[in-house]
PDB file of C-alpha atoms in Angstrom:
ATOM      1  CA  MET X   1     -24.471 154.583 142.062  1.00 80.00           C
ATOM      2  CA  ASN X   2     -24.547 157.327 139.712  1.00 89.00           C
ATOM      3  CA  ILE X   3     -23.724 157.898 136.138  1.00 91.00           C
ATOM      4  CA  LYS X   4     -20.170 157.970 136.269  1.00 94.00           C
ATOM      5  CA  PHE X   5     -20.015 154.555 138.101  1.00 95.00           C
ATOM      6  CA  ILE X   6     -22.321 153.000 135.326  1.00 95.00           C
ATOM      7  CA  ALA X   7     -20.015 154.428 132.693  1.00 95.00           C
ATOM      8  CA  ASP X   8     -16.797 153.444 134.240  1.00 96.00           C
ATOM      9  CA  LEU X   9     -18.132 149.945 134.397  1.00 96.00           C
ATOM     10  CA  ILE X  10     -19.091 149.594 131.180  1.00 96.00           C
ATOM     11  CA  ASP X  11     -15.955 151.219 129.854  1.00 97.00           C
ATOM     12  CA  ASP X  12     -13.959 148.700 131.883  1.00 97.00           C
ATOM     13  CA  LYS X  13     -15.936 146.018 130.208  1.00 97.00           C
ATOM     14  CA  LEU X  14     -15.495 147.461 126.693  1.00 97.00           C
ATOM     15  CA  GLU X  15     -11.831 147.400 127.276  1.00 97.00           C
ATOM     16  CA  GLN X  16     -11.737 143.716 127.870  1.00 97.00           C
ATOM     17  CA  ASN X  17     -14.150 143.063 124.861  1.00 97.00           C
ATOM     18  CA  GLU X  18     -15.764 145.731 122.786  1.00 96.00           C
ATOM     19  CA  ASN X  19     -17.701 143.334 120.770  1.00 96.00           C
ATOM     20  CA  TYR X  20     -19.284 141.209 123.294  1.00 97.00           C
ATOM     21  CA  VAL X  21     -20.123 142.501 127.181  1.00 98.00           C
ATOM     22  CA  VAL X  22     -21.667 140.532 129.578  1.00 98.00           C
ATOM     23  CA  PHE X  23     -22.771 141.541 133.253  1.00 98.00           C
ATOM     24  CA  THR X  24     -23.610 138.951 135.789  1.00 98.00           C
ATOM     25  CA  PHE X  25     -25.563 138.812 138.877  1.00 97.00           C
ATOM     26  CA  TYR X  26     -22.570 138.030 140.821  1.00 97.00           C
ATOM     27  CA  GLU X  27     -20.767 141.049 139.394  1.00 96.00           C
ATOM     28  CA  LEU X  28     -23.733 143.633 140.250  1.00 97.00           C
ATOM     29  CA  ARG X  29     -25.198 142.140 143.378  1.00 96.00           C
ATOM     30  CA  ILE X  30     -22.398 140.739 145.059  1.00 96.00           C
ATOM     31  CA  LYS X  31     -19.167 142.311 143.790  1.00 96.00           C
ATOM     32  CA  HIS X  32     -20.708 146.157 143.263  1.00 96.00           C
ATOM     33  CA  ASN X  33     -23.261 145.589 146.206  1.00 96.00           C
ATOM     34  CA  LEU X  34     -26.146 147.007 144.022  1.00 96.00           C
ATOM     35  CA  ASN X  35     -29.733 146.276 145.470  1.00 96.00           C
ATOM     36  CA  GLU X  36     -32.627 145.157 143.259  1.00 96.00           C
ATOM     37  CA  ASP X  37     -33.730 148.904 142.364  1.00 96.00           C
ATOM     38  CA  GLU X  38     -30.119 149.867 141.689  1.00 96.00           C
ATOM     39  CA  ILE X  39     -29.649 146.625 139.268  1.00 97.00           C
ATOM     40  CA  SER X  40     -32.628 147.678 137.179  1.00 96.00           C
ATOM     41  CA  LYS X  41     -31.864 151.227 136.727  1.00 96.00           C
ATOM     42  CA  PHE X  42     -28.112 149.915 135.809  1.00 97.00           C
ATOM     43  CA  LEU X  43     -29.688 147.704 133.420  1.00 97.00           C
ATOM     44  CA  GLU X  44     -32.225 150.264 132.030  1.00 96.00           C
ATOM     45  CA  LEU X  45     -29.278 153.052 131.733  1.00 96.00           C
ATOM     46  CA  SER X  46     -26.913 150.527 130.245  1.00 97.00           C
ATOM     47  CA  LYS X  47     -29.185 149.454 127.567  1.00 97.00           C
ATOM     48  CA  ASN X  48     -29.710 152.792 126.532  1.00 96.00           C
ATOM     49  CA  ARG X  49     -25.916 153.609 126.152  1.00 96.00           C
ATOM     50  CA  PHE X  50     -25.298 150.317 124.287  1.00 97.00           C
ATOM     51  CA  GLU X  51     -28.001 150.683 121.685  1.00 97.00           C
ATOM     52  CA  ASN X  52     -27.000 154.331 121.138  1.00 97.00           C
ATOM     53  CA  SER X  53     -23.530 152.793 120.513  1.00 96.00           C
ATOM     54  CA  LYS X  54     -25.125 150.376 118.013  1.00 96.00           C
ATOM     55  CA  TYR X  55     -25.012 147.170 120.177  1.00 97.00           C
ATOM     56  CA  LYS X  56     -27.906 144.635 120.448  1.00 98.00           C
ATOM     57  CA  VAL X  57     -28.765 144.017 123.773  1.00 98.00           C
ATOM     58  CA  TYR X  58     -30.036 140.876 125.364  1.00 98.00           C
ATOM     59  CA  PHE X  59     -31.368 139.977 128.873  1.00 98.00           C
ATOM     60  CA  THR X  60     -31.822 136.929 131.008  1.00 97.00           C
ATOM     61  CA  GLY X  61     -33.457 134.241 129.033  1.00 97.00           C
ATOM     62  CA  ASP X  62     -33.094 135.936 125.460  1.00 98.00           C
ATOM     63  CA  LYS X  63     -31.976 134.102 122.618  1.00 98.00           C
ATOM     64  CA  TYR X  64     -29.141 135.579 120.414  1.00 96.00           C
ATOM     65  CA  ILE X  65     -26.610 134.528 117.858  1.00 95.00           C
ATOM     66  CA  TYR X  66     -22.912 135.182 118.216  1.00 95.00           C
ATOM     67  CA  GLN X  67     -20.380 133.704 116.203  1.00 93.00           C
ATOM     68  CA  ASN X  68     -22.784 131.883 114.192  1.00 94.00           C
ATOM     69  CA  GLN X  69     -23.890 129.835 117.232  1.00 95.00           C
ATOM     70  CA  GLU X  70     -27.242 130.106 118.702  1.00 97.00           C
ATOM     71  CA  LYS X  71     -27.105 130.922 122.552  1.00 97.00           C
ATOM     72  CA  ILE X  72     -29.206 131.758 125.454  1.00 97.00           C
ATOM     73  CA  VAL X  73     -28.549 134.510 128.075  1.00 98.00           C
ATOM     74  CA  LYS X  74     -27.866 132.431 130.852  1.00 97.00           C
ATOM     75  CA  GLU X  75     -29.775 132.435 134.553  1.00 96.00           C
ATOM     76  CA  ASN X  76     -26.775 134.162 136.224  1.00 97.00           C
ATOM     77  CA  GLU X  77     -26.275 136.626 133.365  1.00 98.00           C
ATOM     78  CA  LEU X  78     -28.295 140.040 133.457  1.00 98.00           C
ATOM     79  CA  LEU X  79     -27.183 141.546 130.097  1.00 98.00           C
ATOM     80  CA  VAL X  80     -25.432 140.712 126.961  1.00 98.00           C
ATOM     81  CA  ALA X  81     -24.276 143.397 124.581  1.00 98.00           C
ATOM     82  CA  ILE X  82     -23.117 142.519 120.969  1.00 98.00           C
ATOM     83  CA  LYS X  83     -21.558 145.100 118.622  1.00 96.00           C
ATOM     84  CA  ASN X  84     -23.379 145.117 115.053  1.00 91.00           C
TER      85      ASN X  84
END
């Protein structure tokens, strides 16, 4: 895993929906075969990029409001980013 991999993965997500981005455990651990350390690094670097791009970032168990509904980041979701 490198910076380009992270940037490409984020860019793909932003093309799908630039206002609401979700990375799941399945997507990172199974589909992209990242180990626990790589997932931690991915989440840290992704958080920095999203926050620098004016997104609010939430992790598993965090509460947030999206489209006037209170939600909680589900157990299988590792990161949710919402554009401000």
